[in-house]
Coordinates of C-alpha atoms and ligand atoms in Angstrom, one line a residue:
M1 CA -3.2 -5.9 20.7
N2 CA -0.6 -8.4 21.4
I3 CA 1.9 -8.9 19.2
V4 CA 4.7 -11.1 18.9
L5 CA 7.6 -9.9 17.5
G6 CA 10.2 -12.6 16.4
V7 CA 13.7 -11.5 15.9
S8 CA 16.4 -13.6 14.3
G9 CA 20.4 -13.7 14.1
G10 CA 21.2 -10.7 11.6
I11 CA 22.7 -7.4 11.6
A12 CA 19.1 -6.2 11.2
A13 CA 18.4 -7.0 14.3
Y14 CA 19.2 -3.3 15.8
K15 CA 16.6 -1.8 13.4
A16 CA 14.0 -4.5 15.0
V17 CA 14.2 -2.4 18.3
M18 CA 12.9 0.4 16.6
V19 CA 9.7 -1.7 15.1
V20 CA 9.3 -2.7 18.9
R21 CA 9.3 1.0 20.0
L22 CA 6.3 1.9 17.6
L23 CA 4.5 -0.7 18.1
V24 CA 4.6 0.2 21.7
E25 CA 4.0 3.7 21.2
A26 CA 1.0 3.1 19.2
G27 CA -0.3 1.3 22.3
H28 CA 0.4 -2.6 21.5
D29 CA 1.3 -4.9 23.7
V30 CA 4.5 -6.3 22.3
Q31 CA 6.4 -9.8 23.3
V32 CA 10.2 -10.0 21.7
V33 CA 10.6 -13.6 21.2
P34 CA 14.9 -13.4 19.9
T35 CA 16.2 -16.7 18.7
D36 CA 19.7 -17.2 20.7
D37 CA 21.5 -15.8 17.5
A38 CA 19.5 -12.7 17.7
L39 CA 20.9 -12.2 21.1
R40 CA 24.3 -11.9 19.9
F41 CA 23.1 -8.7 17.8
V42 CA 21.1 -7.2 20.4
G43 CA 21.3 -8.0 24.2
K44 CA 18.1 -9.5 26.1
P45 CA 18.3 -5.9 28.3
T46 CA 17.7 -4.0 25.3
W47 CA 14.5 -6.0 24.2
E48 CA 13.0 -6.0 28.1
A49 CA 13.0 -2.4 28.4
I50 CA 11.6 -1.6 25.0
S51 CA 9.1 -4.0 25.1
R52 CA 8.5 -3.8 28.7
H53 CA 8.3 -7.3 29.1
P54 CA 10.7 -10.3 30.4
V55 CA 12.4 -12.2 27.4
T56 CA 13.0 -15.4 27.4
T57 CA 14.3 -17.6 24.1
S58 CA 14.3 -20.8 25.8
V59 CA 11.1 -23.2 25.7
H60 CA 12.6 -24.4 29.0
E61 CA 11.8 -21.3 30.9
N62 CA 8.4 -20.6 32.8
V63 CA 7.4 -23.9 32.2
A64 CA 4.4 -23.7 34.6
E65 CA 3.1 -20.8 32.3
V66 CA 3.2 -23.4 29.1
R67 CA 4.9 -20.3 27.2
H68 CA 5.9 -22.3 24.1
V69 CA 2.5 -22.4 23.0
A70 CA 1.0 -19.7 25.2
L71 CA 2.2 -16.6 23.4
G72 CA 1.4 -17.8 20.0
Q73 CA -2.3 -18.6 21.1
R74 CA -2.4 -15.2 23.0
A75 CA -1.0 -13.5 20.1
D76 CA -3.1 -11.5 17.7
L77 CA -0.2 -10.7 15.1
V78 CA 3.3 -12.6 14.9
V79 CA 5.9 -10.4 13.3
V80 CA 9.2 -11.8 12.6
A81 CA 11.8 -9.2 11.8
P82 CA 14.8 -9.7 11.0
A83 CA 14.0 -13.2 8.8
T84 CA 16.9 -14.8 8.2
A85 CA 17.4 -17.3 5.3
N86 CA 17.7 -20.2 8.4
T87 CA 14.8 -18.8 10.0
L88 CA 12.5 -18.9 6.8
A89 CA 14.1 -22.1 6.4
R90 CA 12.9 -23.5 9.8
M91 CA 9.4 -21.6 9.5
A92 CA 9.1 -23.4 6.4
A93 CA 9.9 -26.8 7.7
G94 CA 7.7 -26.4 10.9
I95 CA 10.8 -26.8 12.9
A96 CA 10.2 -26.0 16.7
D97 CA 13.5 -26.3 18.8
S98 CA 13.2 -23.0 20.0
L99 CA 10.8 -20.6 21.2
L100 CA 10.4 -18.8 18.5
G101 CA 9.8 -22.2 16.5
T102 CA 6.9 -23.1 18.8
T103 CA 5.2 -19.8 19.1
L104 CA 5.1 -20.0 15.3
L105 CA 3.8 -23.2 15.0
A106 CA 1.0 -22.7 17.9
T107 CA -0.3 -19.4 16.6
Q108 CA -3.3 -18.9 14.3
A109 CA -2.7 -15.4 14.0
P110 CA -1.8 -13.6 11.0
V111 CA 2.3 -13.7 10.2
L112 CA 4.2 -11.1 9.1
V113 CA 7.8 -11.4 7.7
A114 CA 10.6 -8.9 6.9
P115 CA 13.4 -10.9 5.6
A116 CA 17.1 -9.7 5.9
M117 CA 20.0 -11.2 4.1
H118 CA 22.7 -11.3 1.4
T119 CA 21.4 -10.8 -2.0
Q120 CA 22.6 -13.9 -3.0
M121 CA 21.0 -16.3 0.2
W122 CA 17.8 -14.6 -0.9
Q123 CA 17.7 -15.2 -4.6
H124 CA 18.7 -18.9 -4.0
P125 CA 16.4 -21.8 -5.0
A126 CA 16.1 -22.7 -1.5
T127 CA 15.1 -19.7 -0.1
Q128 CA 12.8 -18.6 -2.6
A129 CA 11.3 -22.3 -2.2
N130 CA 10.9 -22.0 1.2
V131 CA 9.0 -18.3 0.4
A132 CA 7.2 -19.6 -1.8
T133 CA 5.9 -22.3 0.8
L134 CA 5.1 -19.8 3.8
R135 CA 3.6 -17.2 0.9
A136 CA 0.8 -20.5 0.1
R137 CA 0.2 -20.7 4.1
S138 CA -0.9 -16.9 3.7
V139 CA 2.4 -15.5 5.5
E140 CA 2.5 -12.1 4.5
F141 CA 6.1 -10.5 3.5
I142 CA 7.0 -7.2 3.6
G143 CA 10.5 -6.3 1.3
P144 CA 13.5 -7.3 1.5
D145 CA 14.2 -3.8 0.1
D146 CA 16.9 -3.2 -2.5
G147 CA 19.6 -1.4 -1.0
R148 CA 23.0 -1.4 0.8
L149 CA 23.6 -4.3 2.8
T150 CA 26.2 -5.0 5.7
G151 CA 29.3 -5.1 3.8
A152 CA 30.0 -3.2 0.6
D153 CA 27.4 -4.6 -1.1
S154 CA 24.0 -3.6 -2.0
G155 CA 21.2 -5.4 -3.9
P156 CA 17.7 -7.3 -2.7
G157 CA 18.4 -8.4 0.7
R158 CA 18.0 -5.4 3.2
M159 CA 15.2 -5.7 5.7
S160 CA 12.2 -2.9 5.2
E161 CA 12.8 0.1 7.1
P162 CA 11.0 -0.3 10.8
D163 CA 8.1 2.2 10.1
Q164 CA 7.3 0.4 7.3
I165 CA 7.3 -2.7 8.9
A166 CA 5.3 -1.2 11.9
A167 CA 2.7 0.4 9.6
R168 CA 2.1 -3.0 8.2
A169 CA 1.8 -4.9 11.2
M170 CA -1.1 -2.3 12.2
E171 CA -2.8 -2.6 8.8
I172 CA -3.0 -6.4 9.2
L173 CA -4.4 -6.1 12.8
A174 CA -6.7 -3.1 11.5
R175 CA -7.8 -5.8 8.8
R176 CA -8.7 -7.7 11.9
T177 CA -10.7 -5.5 13.7
V178 CA -12.6 -3.6 10.6
K179 CA -16.0 -4.6 9.1
R180 CA -15.6 -6.9 6.2
D181 CA -18.8 -4.9 4.2
L182 CA -17.2 -5.7 1.2
M183 CA -16.5 -9.5 0.7
G184 CA -17.0 -10.6 -2.8
V185 CA -16.7 -7.3 -4.1
T186 CA -14.1 -6.3 -7.0
L187 CA -13.0 -3.2 -6.9
L188 CA -10.9 -1.2 -9.3
V189 CA -9.0 1.6 -7.7
S190 CA -6.6 4.2 -10.2
A191 CA -3.9 5.9 -7.9
G192 CA -0.8 8.4 -8.8
G193 CA -0.2 10.5 -11.6
T194 CA 0.4 9.5 -14.9
R195 CA 3.4 10.7 -16.8
E196 CA 4.0 12.0 -20.8
P197 CA 7.0 11.0 -22.6
I198 CA 8.7 14.2 -24.1
D199 CA 11.7 12.3 -25.2
P200 CA 13.6 9.3 -23.5
V201 CA 14.7 11.4 -20.5
R202 CA 11.8 13.8 -19.9
F203 CA 8.2 13.8 -19.3
I204 CA 5.0 15.6 -18.6
G205 CA 3.8 15.2 -14.7
N206 CA 1.9 16.3 -12.0
R207 CA 2.1 15.8 -8.0
S208 CA -0.1 13.0 -7.3
S209 CA 1.6 11.2 -5.0
G210 CA -0.5 8.3 -5.2
R211 CA -1.0 7.9 -1.4
Q212 CA -4.8 8.5 -1.3
G213 CA -5.2 6.0 -4.0
V214 CA -3.1 3.5 -2.5
A215 CA -5.0 4.1 0.7
I216 CA -8.0 3.2 -1.1
A217 CA -6.7 -0.2 -1.9
A218 CA -5.7 -1.0 1.2
A219 CA -8.6 -0.2 3.1
A220 CA -10.8 -2.2 0.7
A221 CA -8.7 -5.0 1.0
A222 CA -8.8 -4.9 4.8
R223 CA -12.8 -5.0 4.5
G224 CA -12.4 -7.7 2.1
A225 CA -12.6 -6.5 -1.4
E226 CA -10.6 -8.2 -4.0
V227 CA -8.7 -5.1 -5.7
V228 CA -7.1 -4.2 -8.8
L229 CA -4.7 -1.1 -8.6
L230 CA -4.0 0.8 -11.5
A231 CA -0.7 2.1 -10.2
A232 CA 0.6 5.1 -12.3
S233 CA 3.6 7.3 -11.1
I234 CA 3.9 6.2 -7.1
E235 CA 6.8 6.1 -4.9
E236 CA 7.7 2.5 -3.9
A237 CA 7.5 3.7 0.0
I238 CA 4.5 4.3 -0.7
L239 CA 3.1 1.5 -2.7
A240 CA 5.0 -1.1 -0.2
E241 CA 1.6 -0.3 1.8
V242 CA -0.1 -2.9 -0.7
V243 CA 3.0 -4.7 -1.9
G244 CA 2.4 -8.4 -1.0
C245 CA -1.2 -7.9 0.1
P246 CA -2.7 -11.2 -1.1
E247 CA -6.0 -9.4 -1.9
V248 CA -4.5 -6.7 -4.0
R249 CA -3.3 -7.1 -7.6
I250 CA -1.1 -4.2 -8.6
E251 CA -0.7 -3.2 -12.4
R252 CA 1.8 -0.4 -13.3
V253 CA 1.1 2.0 -16.1
W254 CA 2.9 5.5 -16.9
T255 CA 1.1 7.3 -19.8
A256 CA -2.7 8.2 -19.8
A257 CA -3.1 5.4 -22.9
E258 CA -1.2 2.8 -20.7
L259 CA -4.3 3.7 -17.7
Q260 CA -6.9 4.0 -20.3
N261 CA -5.7 0.1 -21.7
A262 CA -6.0 -1.4 -18.2
A263 CA -8.6 0.2 -17.2
D264 CA -10.5 -1.0 -20.2
R265 CA -9.4 -4.4 -19.5
E266 CA -10.0 -4.7 -16.1
A267 CA -13.4 -2.7 -15.8
P268 CA -15.7 -5.5 -17.2
G269 CA -14.6 -7.4 -14.2
A270 CA -15.3 -5.1 -11.1
D271 CA -18.3 -4.1 -9.3
V272 CA -16.5 -0.6 -8.1
I273 CA -14.5 1.4 -10.3
V274 CA -12.4 4.4 -8.0
M275 CA -10.7 6.5 -10.6
A276 CA -7.9 8.5 -8.1
A277 CA -5.1 8.7 -10.8
A278 CA -4.3 12.5 -11.9
V279 CA -4.5 11.6 -15.6
S280 CA -2.6 14.0 -17.8
D281 CA -5.5 15.9 -19.9
Y282 CA -2.7 16.2 -22.4
R283 CA -0.1 14.1 -24.3
V284 CA 2.8 15.6 -26.3
A285 CA 2.0 15.6 -29.9
E286 CA 5.5 14.2 -31.2
M287 CA 7.2 12.1 -29.1
R288 CA 11.0 12.4 -30.0
E289 CA 13.0 8.9 -30.3
T290 CA 16.0 10.9 -29.2
K291 CA 16.9 13.5 -26.7
M292 CA 16.0 16.9 -27.3
R293 CA 19.2 18.9 -27.5
K294 CA 18.8 23.0 -26.2
E295 CA 20.8 23.9 -29.0
E296 CA 18.1 23.1 -31.5
T297 CA 16.4 25.9 -29.8
A298 CA 18.5 28.3 -27.9
G299 CA 17.6 31.8 -27.9
T300 CA 14.0 31.3 -29.1
Q301 CA 11.4 29.8 -27.3
L302 CA 10.7 26.4 -26.9
T303 CA 7.1 25.5 -28.0
L304 CA 5.7 22.0 -27.2
A305 CA 2.6 20.7 -29.2
L306 CA 0.2 18.9 -27.0
I307 CA -2.6 16.8 -27.8
E308 CA -5.6 15.9 -25.5
N309 CA -5.7 12.8 -24.1
P310 CA -9.3 10.7 -24.1
D311 CA -11.3 11.1 -20.8
I312 CA -10.8 7.8 -19.3
L313 CA -13.2 8.2 -16.6
A314 CA -15.9 9.7 -18.9
G315 CA -15.4 6.5 -21.0
L316 CA -15.7 4.0 -18.2
V317 CA -19.2 5.7 -17.6
R318 CA -20.1 5.2 -21.2
S319 CA -19.3 1.7 -21.2
R320 CA -20.4 0.7 -17.7
R321 CA -22.3 -2.7 -17.4
P322 CA -25.7 -2.9 -15.2
G323 CA -25.1 -2.6 -11.4
Q324 CA -21.4 -1.3 -11.5
L325 CA -20.6 1.6 -9.4
I326 CA -18.1 4.6 -10.4
V327 CA -16.5 6.9 -8.5
G328 CA -14.2 10.2 -9.8
F329 CA -12.3 12.1 -8.3
A330 CA -11.6 15.9 -8.4
A331 CA -9.1 17.8 -6.9
E332 CA -9.5 21.3 -7.1
T333 CA -7.8 24.7 -6.3
A334 CA -10.7 26.8 -4.6
E335 CA -11.6 30.1 -2.7
N336 CA -13.8 28.2 -0.2
Q337 CA -15.4 25.1 0.4
Q338 CA -18.8 26.6 -1.5
A339 CA -16.5 27.3 -4.2
L340 CA -14.6 23.8 -4.0
L341 CA -18.1 21.9 -4.1
E342 CA -19.5 23.9 -6.7
L343 CA -16.4 23.0 -9.0
G344 CA -17.2 19.4 -8.4
R345 CA -20.8 19.4 -8.8
Q346 CA -19.9 20.8 -12.7
K347 CA -17.5 18.1 -12.9
L348 CA -19.6 15.2 -11.5
A349 CA -22.2 16.4 -14.1
R350 CA -19.8 16.3 -17.2
K351 CA -18.5 12.9 -16.0
G352 CA -21.6 11.5 -15.3
A353 CA -20.4 9.7 -12.2
D354 CA -22.2 7.8 -9.3
L355 CA -20.0 9.4 -7.0
L356 CA -17.3 12.1 -7.0
A357 CA -14.8 12.8 -4.1
V358 CA -13.6 16.5 -4.2
N359 CA -10.4 17.8 -2.3
A360 CA -8.7 21.0 -2.2
V361 CA -5.3 21.2 -3.2
G362 CA -3.0 24.0 -3.7
W363 CA 0.6 24.9 -3.2
S364 CA 0.9 23.8 0.1
Q365 CA -1.7 21.6 0.3
G366 CA -3.3 18.1 -0.3
F367 CA -0.2 16.3 -2.3
E368 CA 2.5 15.3 0.0
S369 CA 0.5 15.6 3.0
A370 CA -0.6 12.3 4.5
E371 CA -3.8 14.3 5.9
N372 CA -6.8 14.7 3.5
T373 CA -10.3 15.7 3.3
L374 CA -12.6 13.8 0.8
Y375 CA -16.0 15.7 0.0
V376 CA -18.0 13.0 -1.6
L377 CA -20.7 14.2 -3.8
A378 CA -23.7 11.9 -5.3
A379 CA -25.2 12.3 -8.9
G380 CA -27.9 14.8 -7.8
G381 CA -25.0 16.9 -6.6
E382 CA -25.9 16.6 -2.8
L383 CA -22.8 15.9 -0.4
V384 CA -23.3 12.6 1.1
S385 CA -20.1 12.8 3.1
T386 CA -17.3 14.4 4.5
A387 CA -14.6 12.3 5.1
G388 CA -11.2 13.6 6.7
G389 CA -8.3 12.4 8.8
S390 CA -5.4 10.2 7.8
K391 CA -5.8 9.4 4.0
R392 CA -6.8 6.0 5.3
E393 CA -9.2 7.4 7.2
A394 CA -10.3 9.3 4.0
A395 CA -10.2 5.9 2.0
D396 CA -12.4 4.2 4.9
G397 CA -15.0 7.4 4.8
L398 CA -15.1 7.2 1.1
L399 CA -15.9 3.3 1.1
D400 CA -18.8 4.2 3.8
A401 CA -20.5 6.0 1.2
I402 CA -19.9 3.5 -1.6
V403 CA -21.1 0.4 0.5
P404 CA -25.0 1.4 0.6
R405 CA -24.8 2.7 -3.2
L406 CA -23.5 -1.4 -4.2
S407 CA -26.3 -3.2 -6.2
R408 CA -28.2 -5.4 -4.3
R409 CA -26.8 -8.3 -6.9
V410 CA -23.1 -7.3 -5.4
L411 CA -24.1 -7.3 -1.7
S412 CA -25.9 -10.6 -2.1
T413 CA -22.6 -12.2 -3.5
A414 CA -20.9 -10.5 -0.7
E415 CA -23.2 -12.2 1.9
Ligands
LIG1 N1 -9.9 11.5 -15.4 C1 -9.6 10.6 -16.8 N2 -9.3 10.8 -17.5 C2 -8.6 12.1 -18.2 C3 -8.6 12.9 -16.9 C4 -9.5 12.9 -15.6 O1 -10.9 9.5 -16.3 N3 -8.1 12.2 -19.2 C5 -10.3 11.3 -14.3 C6 -9.4 11.1 -13.2 O2 -9.2 10.3 -12.6 C7 -10.5 11.8 -12.1 C8 -11.6 12.9 -13.0 O3 -11.8 12.6 -14.0 O4 -11.3 10.9 -11.2 C9 -11.2 14.0 -12.5 O5 -10.2 14.7 -13.1 P1 -9.6 15.9 -13.6 O6 -8.6 16.2 -14.1 O7 -10.0 16.7 -12.0 O8 -11.0 16.6 -14.6 P2 -10.6 17.2 -15.9 O9 -11.7 16.4 -16.5 O10 -9.6 17.0 -16.6 O11 -11.0 18.5 -15.6 P3 -10.0 19.9 -15.5 O12 -10.6 20.9 -16.5 O13 -10.5 20.1 -14.0 O14 -8.7 19.4 -15.5

């Protein structure tokens, strides 16, 4: 696909070199359009070598090709990384006195912006107003992240990492090519592991990373769904895949009780519910208001009394409205696939969901990995699909199993 990468003048321009490289390696055609200022940070030869294309900044070069509009018209996506406060202001005002400016005005492609600037500049009302203007025009933002800036200072303003920018760019491109078979559908998905506090500094948690649930949210949004993501404990870098996506509303929760409240509140508006979160089955019977100290129990065995959490999925199934499709997850340790599916069938029968996505987990399987295989069981226990590959591919495979099971009412609104 054709990508234009606009680069403005900031130190983070050197990180944009890696963005180009990742996009080119993924098979995309990348035209770099630096501003004159950007060339003070990284010179033309670097951009030309890495993008394998000649690079110009001026609207007066190669006039015969009408380059000042051609680049924008041809583009499937325009990425601006880094975007300085000045560039954001120019974009918001529609200023076209550079090749990047004309390209941005001439394009109908989606635009992704990765801001980079000092915290004060980012937080300035003028910059925030420009960001709001651009967002209202459907420009997507990634970052800025919170972290070390150019000087000794740190705070929000640091450009997102190149791999995250490249991943988001490819996600936007994928959205342009994928089927839009979830238009008009509202999908509620929970993701990540819940945390049950023991005292103000400790909790009981689990190894779920939230990757699979976030991938389902991203894939459903790409296919046209309105997504509500109930995000339990998930690293920011994983959640970044959907932060800023206009189709995904994210609600943070920590405990099973918070997840249950949020799920009960959001469920009535959902056509599809996917419970991908790893919910703690138990919580501490008496949470301590102050930190537990070792002296209290030194030399003895410490016993934590736990009480059962409600089964959120089973509750959602009990109060489901007609036509609502409910999907559960089961992460199981099993000897082989047959045993895995048997555990899944038992769980499906207990929970009463319409579909159950079963995956194998173990000490070295399932959690941190970017790959997954989901065995999708239908209510009668039959295996209806095996969706494997990256967690995004597994997510799309699960959605492929969901779509034909959506009620006619939901699909007719989608058409
Ligand atoms: N789940 C839930 N509420 C709970 C526990 C689980 O909604 N308190 C949901 C999970 O989000 C998942 C499904 O139920 O979709 C299966 O979760 P799992 O922990 O495997 O099921 P359990 O019923 O807890 O069974 P197990 O004895 O295997 O832990």
